[in-house]
mmCIF file of C-alpha atoms in Angstrom:
data_model
loop_
_atom_site.group_PDB
_atom_site.id
_atom_site.type_symbol
_atom_site.label_atom_id
_atom_site.label_comp_id
_atom_site.label_asym_id
_atom_site.label_seq_id
_atom_site.Cartn_x
_atom_site.Cartn_y
_atom_site.Cartn_z
ATOM 1 C CA MET A 3 0.000 0.000 0.000
ATOM 2 C CA ASP A 4 1.260 3.469 -0.887
ATOM 3 C CA SER A 5 2.539 5.362 2.177
ATOM 4 C CA GLU A 6 1.156 8.666 0.935
ATOM 5 C CA LEU A 7 -2.355 7.191 0.757
ATOM 6 C CA LEU A 8 -2.061 5.794 4.278
ATOM 7 C CA PHE A 9 -0.810 9.134 5.604
ATOM 8 C CA ARG A 10 -3.824 10.867 4.035
ATOM 9 C CA PHE A 11 -6.021 8.225 5.659
ATOM 10 C CA PHE A 12 -4.492 8.934 9.087
ATOM 11 C CA GLU A 13 -5.266 12.619 8.546
ATOM 12 C CA GLY A 14 -8.873 11.814 7.600
ATOM 13 C CA LEU A 15 -8.457 13.132 4.060
ATOM 14 C CA THR A 16 -9.312 9.980 2.083
ATOM 15 C CA THR A 17 -12.508 9.387 0.120
ATOM 16 C CA ASP A 18 -15.069 6.664 0.881
ATOM 17 C CA SER A 19 -13.746 4.536 -1.974
ATOM 18 C CA GLU A 20 -10.178 4.915 -0.702
ATOM 19 C CA ASP A 21 -11.327 3.986 2.817
ATOM 20 C CA GLN A 22 -12.910 0.819 1.443
ATOM 21 C CA ALA A 23 -9.763 -0.025 -0.522
ATOM 22 C CA ILE A 24 -7.614 0.362 2.589
ATOM 23 C CA LYS A 25 -10.018 -1.806 4.602
ATOM 24 C CA GLU A 26 -9.867 -4.600 2.036
ATOM 25 C CA TRP A 27 -6.089 -4.337 1.833
ATOM 26 C CA PHE A 28 -5.765 -4.425 5.634
ATOM 27 C CA ASP A 29 -7.949 -7.533 5.950
ATOM 28 C CA ALA A 30 -6.073 -9.347 3.184
ATOM 29 C CA SER A 31 -3.005 -10.456 5.155
ATOM 30 C CA PRO A 32 -1.036 -10.121 8.417
ATOM 31 C CA GLN A 33 1.799 -8.561 6.408
ATOM 32 C CA ASN A 34 -0.498 -5.748 5.335
ATOM 33 C CA GLN A 35 -1.571 -5.217 8.922
ATOM 34 C CA GLU A 36 2.054 -5.034 10.034
ATOM 35 C CA GLN A 37 2.772 -2.405 7.379
ATOM 36 C CA PHE A 38 -0.274 -0.441 8.540
ATOM 37 C CA TYR A 39 0.989 -0.324 12.141
ATOM 38 C CA GLN A 40 4.508 0.629 11.086
ATOM 39 C CA GLU A 41 3.243 3.427 8.853
ATOM 40 C CA ARG A 42 1.058 4.677 11.704
ATOM 41 C CA LYS A 43 4.046 4.795 14.049
ATOM 42 C CA LEU A 44 6.062 6.749 11.521
ATOM 43 C CA PHE A 45 3.165 9.120 10.863
ATOM 44 C CA ASP A 46 2.696 9.892 14.572
ATOM 45 C CA ALA A 47 6.407 10.434 15.130
ATOM 46 C CA LEU A 48 6.616 12.872 12.212
ATOM 47 C CA ILE A 49 3.469 14.765 13.154
ATOM 48 C CA LEU A 50 4.456 15.225 16.806
ATOM 49 C CA HIS A 51 8.182 15.757 16.379
ATOM 50 C CA HIS A 52 7.648 19.526 16.477
ATOM 51 C CA ASP A 53 5.475 19.472 19.594
ATOM 52 C CA GLN A 54 7.359 17.698 22.370
ATOM 53 C CA ASN A 55 5.859 19.514 25.322
ATOM 54 C CA SER A 56 2.565 17.712 25.773
ATOM 55 C CA ILE A 57 0.338 14.934 24.497
ATOM 56 C CA THR A 58 -3.432 14.902 24.235
ATOM 57 C CA ALA A 59 -4.978 11.483 24.612
ATOM 58 C CA ASP A 60 -8.693 12.098 24.220
ATOM 59 C CA SER A 61 -11.633 9.815 23.618
ATOM 60 C CA SER A 62 -10.102 8.649 20.359
ATOM 61 C CA ILE A 63 -9.298 4.993 19.899
ATOM 62 C CA LEU A 64 -5.795 3.774 19.208
ATOM 63 C CA VAL A 65 -5.509 0.477 17.352
ATOM 64 C CA GLU A 66 -2.947 -2.051 18.545
ATOM 65 C CA GLU A 67 -1.725 -5.018 16.534
ATOM 66 C CA PRO A 68 -4.127 -7.873 17.316
ATOM 67 C CA SER A 69 -3.073 -10.987 19.186
ATOM 68 C CA ALA A 70 -3.359 -14.491 17.701
ATOM 69 C CA ASP A 71 -6.866 -14.959 19.049
ATOM 70 C CA ARG A 72 -8.000 -11.594 17.707
ATOM 71 C CA LYS A 73 -7.302 -11.781 13.998
ATOM 72 C CA ARG A 74 -9.822 -9.185 12.961
ATOM 73 C CA ILE A 75 -10.661 -5.768 14.379
ATOM 74 C CA MET A 76 -13.494 -3.367 13.778
ATOM 75 C CA PHE A 77 -12.425 -1.187 10.906
ATOM 76 C CA GLY A 78 -14.563 1.649 12.239
ATOM 77 C CA THR A 79 -12.043 2.234 14.994
ATOM 78 C CA PHE A 80 -9.459 3.262 12.403
ATOM 79 C CA MET A 81 -11.452 6.399 11.699
ATOM 80 C CA LYS A 82 -11.081 7.411 15.347
ATOM 81 C CA VAL A 83 -7.323 6.976 15.609
ATOM 82 C CA ALA A 84 -5.830 10.130 17.102
ATOM 83 C CA ALA A 85 -3.652 9.151 20.053
ATOM 84 C CA VAL A 86 -0.013 8.188 19.620
ATOM 85 C CA ILE A 87 1.542 4.733 19.258
ATOM 86 C CA ALA A 88 5.117 5.878 19.558
ATOM 87 C CA ILE A 89 6.441 9.419 19.427
ATOM 88 C CA LEU A 90 9.673 11.245 19.940
ATOM 89 C CA LEU A 91 9.552 13.022 23.292
ATOM 90 C CA MET A 92 12.651 15.077 24.150
ATOM 91 C CA SER A 93 15.498 12.603 23.990
ATOM 92 C CA GLY A 94 13.490 9.472 24.747
ATOM 93 C CA LEU A 95 10.538 7.447 23.543
ATOM 94 C CA LEU A 96 7.075 7.380 25.011
ATOM 95 C CA TYR A 97 5.031 4.306 24.291
ATOM 96 C CA MET A 98 1.248 4.488 24.242
ATOM 97 C CA GLN A 99 -0.983 1.562 23.488
ATOM 98 C CA ILE A 100 -4.567 0.526 23.910
ATOM 99 C CA LYS A 101 -5.647 -2.951 24.920
ATOM 100 C CA ASN A 102 -8.888 -4.863 24.726
ATOM 101 C CA SER A 103 -10.951 -4.920 27.878
ATOM 102 C CA ASN A 104 -13.613 -7.276 29.137
ATOM 103 C CA GLU A 105 -15.729 -4.184 29.807
ATOM 104 C CA ASP A 106 -17.466 -1.956 27.295
ATOM 105 C CA TYR A 107 -14.509 0.378 26.890
ATOM 106 C CA GLY A 108 -10.943 -0.243 25.824
ATOM 107 C CA MET A 109 -8.084 0.514 28.180
ATOM 108 C CA GLN A 110 -5.248 2.799 27.167
ATOM 109 C CA SER A 111 -1.797 2.370 28.702
ATOM 110 C CA ILE A 112 0.945 4.996 28.733
ATOM 111 C CA SER A 113 4.493 4.377 30.011
ATOM 112 C CA VAL A 114 7.079 7.128 30.479
ATOM 113 C CA PRO A 115 10.761 6.182 30.106
ATOM 114 C CA ALA A 116 13.493 7.007 32.620
ATOM 115 C CA GLY A 117 14.597 10.621 32.564
ATOM 116 C CA GLN A 118 11.387 11.880 30.893
ATOM 117 C CA TYR A 119 8.004 13.300 31.911
ATOM 118 C CA VAL A 120 4.775 13.970 30.054
ATOM 119 C CA ASN A 121 1.515 15.901 30.301
ATOM 120 C CA LEU A 122 -1.714 14.458 28.920
ATOM 121 C CA SER A 123 -5.453 15.034 28.962
ATOM 122 C CA LEU A 124 -7.865 12.265 30.005
ATOM 123 C CA PRO A 125 -11.237 11.675 28.306
ATOM 124 C CA ASP A 126 -13.070 13.858 30.877
ATOM 125 C CA GLY A 127 -10.639 16.754 30.464
ATOM 126 C CA THR A 128 -8.632 15.973 33.601
ATOM 127 C CA GLN A 129 -4.999 17.027 33.219
ATOM 128 C CA VAL A 130 -2.296 14.562 34.278
ATOM 129 C CA TRP A 131 1.467 14.942 34.538
ATOM 130 C CA LEU A 132 3.432 11.671 34.637
ATOM 131 C CA ASN A 133 6.883 11.479 36.203
ATOM 132 C CA ALA A 134 9.741 9.329 34.928
ATOM 133 C CA ARG A 135 9.268 5.534 34.962
ATOM 134 C CA THR A 136 5.525 5.956 35.476
ATOM 135 C CA LYS A 137 2.723 3.942 33.912
ATOM 136 C CA ILE A 138 -0.936 4.892 33.826
ATOM 137 C CA GLU A 139 -3.930 2.939 32.536
ATOM 138 C CA TYR A 140 -7.348 4.458 31.908
ATOM 139 C CA PRO A 141 -10.412 3.744 29.763
ATOM 140 C CA VAL A 142 -10.828 5.388 26.398
ATOM 141 C CA SER A 143 -14.212 6.531 27.739
ATOM 142 C CA PHE A 144 -15.121 6.619 31.444
ATOM 143 C CA ASN A 145 -18.286 4.786 32.468
ATOM 144 C CA LYS A 146 -21.372 6.482 33.898
ATOM 145 C CA LYS A 147 -20.638 5.841 37.585
ATOM 146 C CA GLN A 148 -16.965 6.548 38.224
ATOM 147 C CA ARG A 149 -13.635 7.521 36.675
ATOM 148 C CA ILE A 150 -10.954 4.960 37.537
ATOM 149 C CA VAL A 151 -7.294 5.121 36.526
ATOM 150 C CA LYS A 152 -4.493 2.759 37.541
ATOM 151 C CA LEU A 153 -1.109 4.218 38.444
ATOM 152 C CA ASP A 154 2.357 2.753 38.895
ATOM 153 C CA GLY A 155 4.795 5.574 39.642
ATOM 154 C CA GLN A 156 4.161 9.261 40.307
ATOM 155 C CA ALA A 157 1.558 11.567 38.810
ATOM 156 C CA TYR A 158 0.048 14.982 39.428
ATOM 157 C CA PHE A 159 -3.672 15.373 38.702
ATOM 158 C CA GLU A 160 -5.914 18.364 38.072
ATOM 159 C CA VAL A 161 -9.290 16.639 38.126
ATOM 160 C CA VAL A 162 -12.363 18.041 36.393
ATOM 161 C CA HIS A 163 -15.137 18.380 38.982
ATOM 162 C CA ASN A 164 -18.039 15.943 38.651
ATOM 163 C CA GLU A 165 -20.072 15.109 41.763
ATOM 164 C CA ASP A 166 -21.817 12.238 39.983
ATOM 165 C CA LYS A 167 -18.563 10.584 38.879
ATOM 166 C CA PRO A 168 -15.885 10.179 41.573
ATOM 167 C CA PHE A 169 -12.325 10.109 40.232
ATOM 168 C CA ILE A 170 -10.326 7.200 41.681
ATOM 169 C CA VAL A 171 -6.597 6.574 41.386
ATOM 170 C CA GLU A 172 -5.758 2.944 42.121
ATOM 171 C CA THR A 173 -2.190 1.947 43.055
ATOM 172 C CA SER A 174 -0.591 -1.207 44.420
ATOM 173 C CA LYS A 175 -0.435 0.325 47.913
ATOM 174 C CA GLY A 176 -3.389 2.653 48.247
ATOM 175 C CA ASN A 177 -6.237 4.394 46.483
ATOM 176 C CA VAL A 178 -7.135 8.071 46.243
ATOM 177 C CA SER A 179 -10.760 9.123 45.617
ATOM 178 C CA VAL A 180 -11.790 12.650 44.608
ATOM 179 C CA LEU A 181 -14.582 14.654 42.999
ATOM 180 C CA GLY A 182 -12.477 17.500 41.635
ATOM 181 C CA THR A 183 -9.124 18.659 42.934
ATOM 182 C CA LYS A 184 -5.362 19.015 42.448
ATOM 183 C CA PHE A 185 -3.152 16.350 43.968
ATOM 184 C CA ASP A 186 0.006 14.274 43.549
ATOM 185 C CA VAL A 187 0.328 10.511 44.048
ATOM 186 C CA MET A 188 3.590 8.572 44.282
ATOM 187 C CA ALA A 189 3.453 4.762 44.412
ATOM 188 C CA TYR A 190 6.127 2.918 42.430
ATOM 189 C CA SER A 191 5.707 -0.862 42.417
ATOM 190 C CA GLY A 192 8.765 -2.547 43.903
ATOM 191 C CA GLU A 193 9.331 0.367 46.288
ATOM 192 C CA ASP A 194 7.952 0.994 49.769
ATOM 193 C CA ASP A 195 7.010 4.652 49.294
ATOM 194 C CA PHE A 196 3.383 5.732 49.050
ATOM 195 C CA VAL A 197 2.628 9.444 49.281
ATOM 196 C CA ALA A 198 -0.585 11.290 48.403
ATOM 197 C CA THR A 199 -0.290 15.094 48.467
ATOM 198 C CA LEU A 200 -3.270 17.453 48.225
ATOM 199 C CA MET A 201 -2.838 20.960 46.821
ATOM 200 C CA ASP A 202 -6.498 21.933 46.417
ATOM 201 C CA GLY A 203 -9.907 20.400 47.120
ATOM 202 C CA LYS A 204 -10.492 17.222 49.112
ATOM 203 C CA VAL A 205 -9.385 13.595 48.694
ATOM 204 C CA LYS A 206 -9.949 10.320 50.462
ATOM 205 C CA VAL A 207 -6.968 7.981 50.867
ATOM 206 C CA ASP A 208 -7.189 4.313 51.831
ATOM 207 C CA LEU A 209 -4.683 1.467 51.933
ATOM 208 C CA THR A 210 -4.970 -1.429 49.528
ATOM 209 C CA SER A 211 -3.674 -3.884 52.135
ATOM 210 C CA ASP A 212 -5.885 -2.519 54.932
ATOM 211 C CA PRO A 213 -9.035 -0.712 53.710
ATOM 212 C CA SER A 214 -9.935 0.114 57.317
ATOM 213 C CA GLN A 215 -7.098 2.630 57.232
ATOM 214 C CA SER A 216 -8.771 5.568 55.560
ATOM 215 C CA LEU A 217 -8.427 9.328 55.940
ATOM 216 C CA ILE A 218 -9.525 12.602 54.374
ATOM 217 C CA LEU A 219 -6.878 15.117 53.344
ATOM 218 C CA SER A 220 -7.350 18.873 53.458
ATOM 219 C CA PRO A 221 -5.379 21.258 51.205
ATOM 220 C CA ASN A 222 -1.627 21.592 51.765
ATOM 221 C CA THR A 223 -1.347 18.236 53.521
ATOM 222 C CA ARG A 224 -0.105 14.811 52.508
ATOM 223 C CA ALA A 225 -0.599 11.196 53.559
ATOM 224 C CA VAL A 226 2.575 9.124 53.912
ATOM 225 C CA LEU A 227 2.781 5.367 54.433
ATOM 226 C CA ARG A 228 5.194 4.601 57.294
ATOM 227 C CA ASP A 229 5.573 1.158 58.854
ATOM 228 C CA GLY A 230 2.239 0.047 57.456
ATOM 229 C CA LYS A 231 0.304 3.073 58.722
ATOM 230 C CA LEU A 232 -0.926 6.237 57.036
ATOM 231 C CA GLU A 233 0.342 9.456 58.608
ATOM 232 C CA VAL A 234 -0.665 13.021 57.772
ATOM 233 C CA SER A 235 1.770 15.929 57.607
ATOM 234 C CA GLY A 236 1.994 19.381 56.051
ATOM 235 C CA ILE A 237 3.702 20.174 52.744
ATOM 236 C CA GLU A 238 7.116 21.598 53.549
ATOM 237 C CA ASP A 239 8.458 22.295 50.073
ATOM 238 C CA TYR A 240 6.329 22.762 46.956
ATOM 239 C CA ASP A 241 9.460 22.755 44.789
ATOM 240 C CA ALA A 242 9.511 18.986 45.234
ATOM 241 C CA TYR A 243 6.514 18.836 42.894
ATOM 242 C CA ARG A 244 8.178 20.757 40.075
ATOM 243 C CA TRP A 245 9.064 17.434 38.457
ATOM 244 C CA LYS A 246 6.011 18.065 36.240
ATOM 245 C CA GLU A 247 8.035 20.927 34.756
ATOM 246 C CA GLY A 248 10.951 18.575 34.124
ATOM 247 C CA LEU A 249 12.853 19.746 37.216
ATOM 248 C CA ILE A 250 14.377 17.733 40.054
ATOM 249 C CA SER A 251 14.377 20.092 43.050
ATOM 250 C CA PHE A 252 16.254 19.741 46.338
ATOM 251 C CA ASN A 253 16.017 21.861 49.482
ATOM 252 C CA ASN A 254 18.769 21.099 51.980
ATOM 253 C CA ALA A 255 18.555 17.457 50.911
ATOM 254 C CA SER A 256 21.055 14.880 52.104
ATOM 255 C CA PHE A 257 23.399 13.274 49.596
ATOM 256 C CA GLY A 258 21.726 9.910 50.128
ATOM 257 C CA SER A 259 18.218 11.220 49.464
ATOM 258 C CA ILE A 260 19.461 12.987 46.330
ATOM 259 C CA MET A 261 20.895 9.729 45.006
ATOM 260 C CA ARG A 262 17.619 7.909 45.749
ATOM 261 C CA ASP A 263 15.723 10.496 43.728
ATOM 262 C CA PHE A 264 18.206 10.113 40.869
ATOM 263 C CA GLU A 265 17.669 6.341 40.970
ATOM 264 C CA LYS A 266 13.915 6.848 40.720
ATOM 265 C CA ILE A 267 14.056 9.405 37.915
ATOM 266 C CA TYR A 268 16.725 7.772 35.762
ATOM 267 C CA GLY A 269 15.917 4.126 36.481
ATOM 268 C CA LEU A 270 19.367 3.024 37.608
ATOM 269 C CA LYS A 271 21.219 1.820 40.704
ATOM 270 C CA ILE A 272 23.638 4.035 42.655
ATOM 271 C CA ASN A 273 25.977 2.573 45.268
ATOM 272 C CA ILE A 274 27.489 5.028 47.756
ATOM 273 C CA GLU A 275 30.904 3.738 48.812
ATOM 274 C CA ASN A 276 32.237 7.119 49.984
ATOM 275 C CA THR A 277 31.316 7.452 53.675
ATOM 276 C CA HIS A 278 32.186 11.151 53.845
ATOM 277 C CA VAL A 279 29.445 12.338 51.487
ATOM 278 C CA GLY A 280 26.786 11.526 54.079
ATOM 279 C CA LYS A 281 27.458 14.752 55.972
ATOM 280 C CA TYR A 282 26.717 16.964 52.970
ATOM 281 C CA SER A 283 23.400 18.501 51.954
ATOM 282 C CA TYR A 284 22.452 20.355 48.802
ATOM 283 C CA THR A 285 19.908 22.910 47.605
ATOM 284 C CA GLY A 286 19.322 23.340 43.902
ATOM 285 C CA LYS A 287 17.516 22.190 40.776
ATOM 286 C CA PHE A 288 18.365 19.952 37.824
ATOM 287 C CA ARG A 289 16.592 19.414 34.524
ATOM 288 C CA PHE A 290 15.603 15.865 33.608
ATOM 289 C CA VAL A 291 16.884 16.347 30.089
ATOM 290 C CA ASP A 292 20.434 17.192 31.241
ATOM 291 C CA GLY A 293 20.919 13.632 32.510
ATOM 292 C CA ILE A 294 22.519 11.962 35.510
ATOM 293 C CA ASP A 295 26.134 12.620 34.508
ATOM 294 C CA TYR A 296 25.585 16.368 34.325
ATOM 295 C CA ALA A 297 23.877 16.369 37.738
ATOM 296 C CA LEU A 298 26.728 14.431 39.340
ATOM 297 C CA ARG A 299 29.320 16.776 37.841
ATOM 298 C CA VAL A 300 27.456 19.763 39.292
ATOM 299 C CA LEU A 301 27.387 18.126 42.724
ATOM 300 C CA GLN A 302 31.125 17.492 42.486
ATOM 301 C CA ARG A 303 31.681 21.263 42.568
ATOM 302 C CA ASP A 304 30.490 21.381 46.185
ATOM 303 C CA ILE A 305 30.973 17.807 47.370
ATOM 304 C CA LYS A 306 34.214 15.879 47.052
ATOM 305 C CA PHE A 307 33.581 12.511 45.439
ATOM 306 C CA GLU A 308 34.333 10.513 42.307
ATOM 307 C CA TYR A 309 32.021 8.192 40.464
ATOM 308 C CA GLN A 310 32.256 5.350 37.987
ATOM 309 C CA ARG A 311 29.582 3.738 35.843
ATOM 310 C CA ASP A 312 29.794 0.006 35.168
ATOM 311 C CA PRO A 313 29.597 -0.349 31.349
ATOM 312 C CA GLU A 314 27.622 -3.605 31.564
ATOM 313 C CA THR A 315 25.235 -3.091 34.480
ATOM 314 C CA HIS A 316 25.189 0.740 34.313
ATOM 315 C CA ILE A 317 25.423 0.768 38.107
ATOM 316 C CA ILE A 318 27.002 4.002 39.368
ATOM 317 C CA ASN A 319 29.502 3.721 42.210
ATOM 318 C CA ILE A 320 30.185 6.833 44.289
ATOM 319 C CA LYS A 321 33.776 6.729 45.551
#
């Protein structure tokens, strides 16, 4: 199939007869379907290369290559394709895909690579910022009773108010329920941390492992999971939430806590062998896009240490 024709199809510029021809070509063989998906990826990358600041993932449907037990797909969904399969985002790749669901609506999954962040719009207009190494799943269209998203990582939400449809963020450690508000949730699978921070509005937080532990947050407070219990405290430093601007911010942070944040953002392991660095603290900001090596070199101006990166494991050793 001619690439130019497919590109015009993706833009919605083809005629009815051309649409029918593409449908018949698509259904003819798996090879044709593979070409279709590859052309779509290329089209999305080219279209969005000049707009790397944000992504809109609306109620459109994104078609994923079918599994062996799903040989055919509804061709009508092609006409609704608007979200991205794979695009260039800063210096990394962001993968977005939609999966079949047992419910009425398909589920869309977005994963952000290490060292990147992204802003997107959910089907109800809610704005979401995803931190590095974060995955979110949500329906292409929310149902009539509630708005549920699943989160693995850290995200900041500005939820569109709807009293009839509670907005629920489900994580492996706890859930956050809201009607309309601004809040941040951090819950990376494989890590112990669970923090829900409320900037505006009202949220309910409960533990996945112990639903009896439930509390209501008021603005400028946060719920932190410590030793299996939820504790409430005030927000001491709002700069910590500037990650949604692509900034890693520290305010009198210890060297160890800085390295833990770098591990989380860049998805790597850092071993601290130098015992003297523990007495140092640092205040400042780094951009995600500048990378871990740049950040470490900046820290070396104030803190005496050397570091080496293992070429095979990519583990960083602080000496």
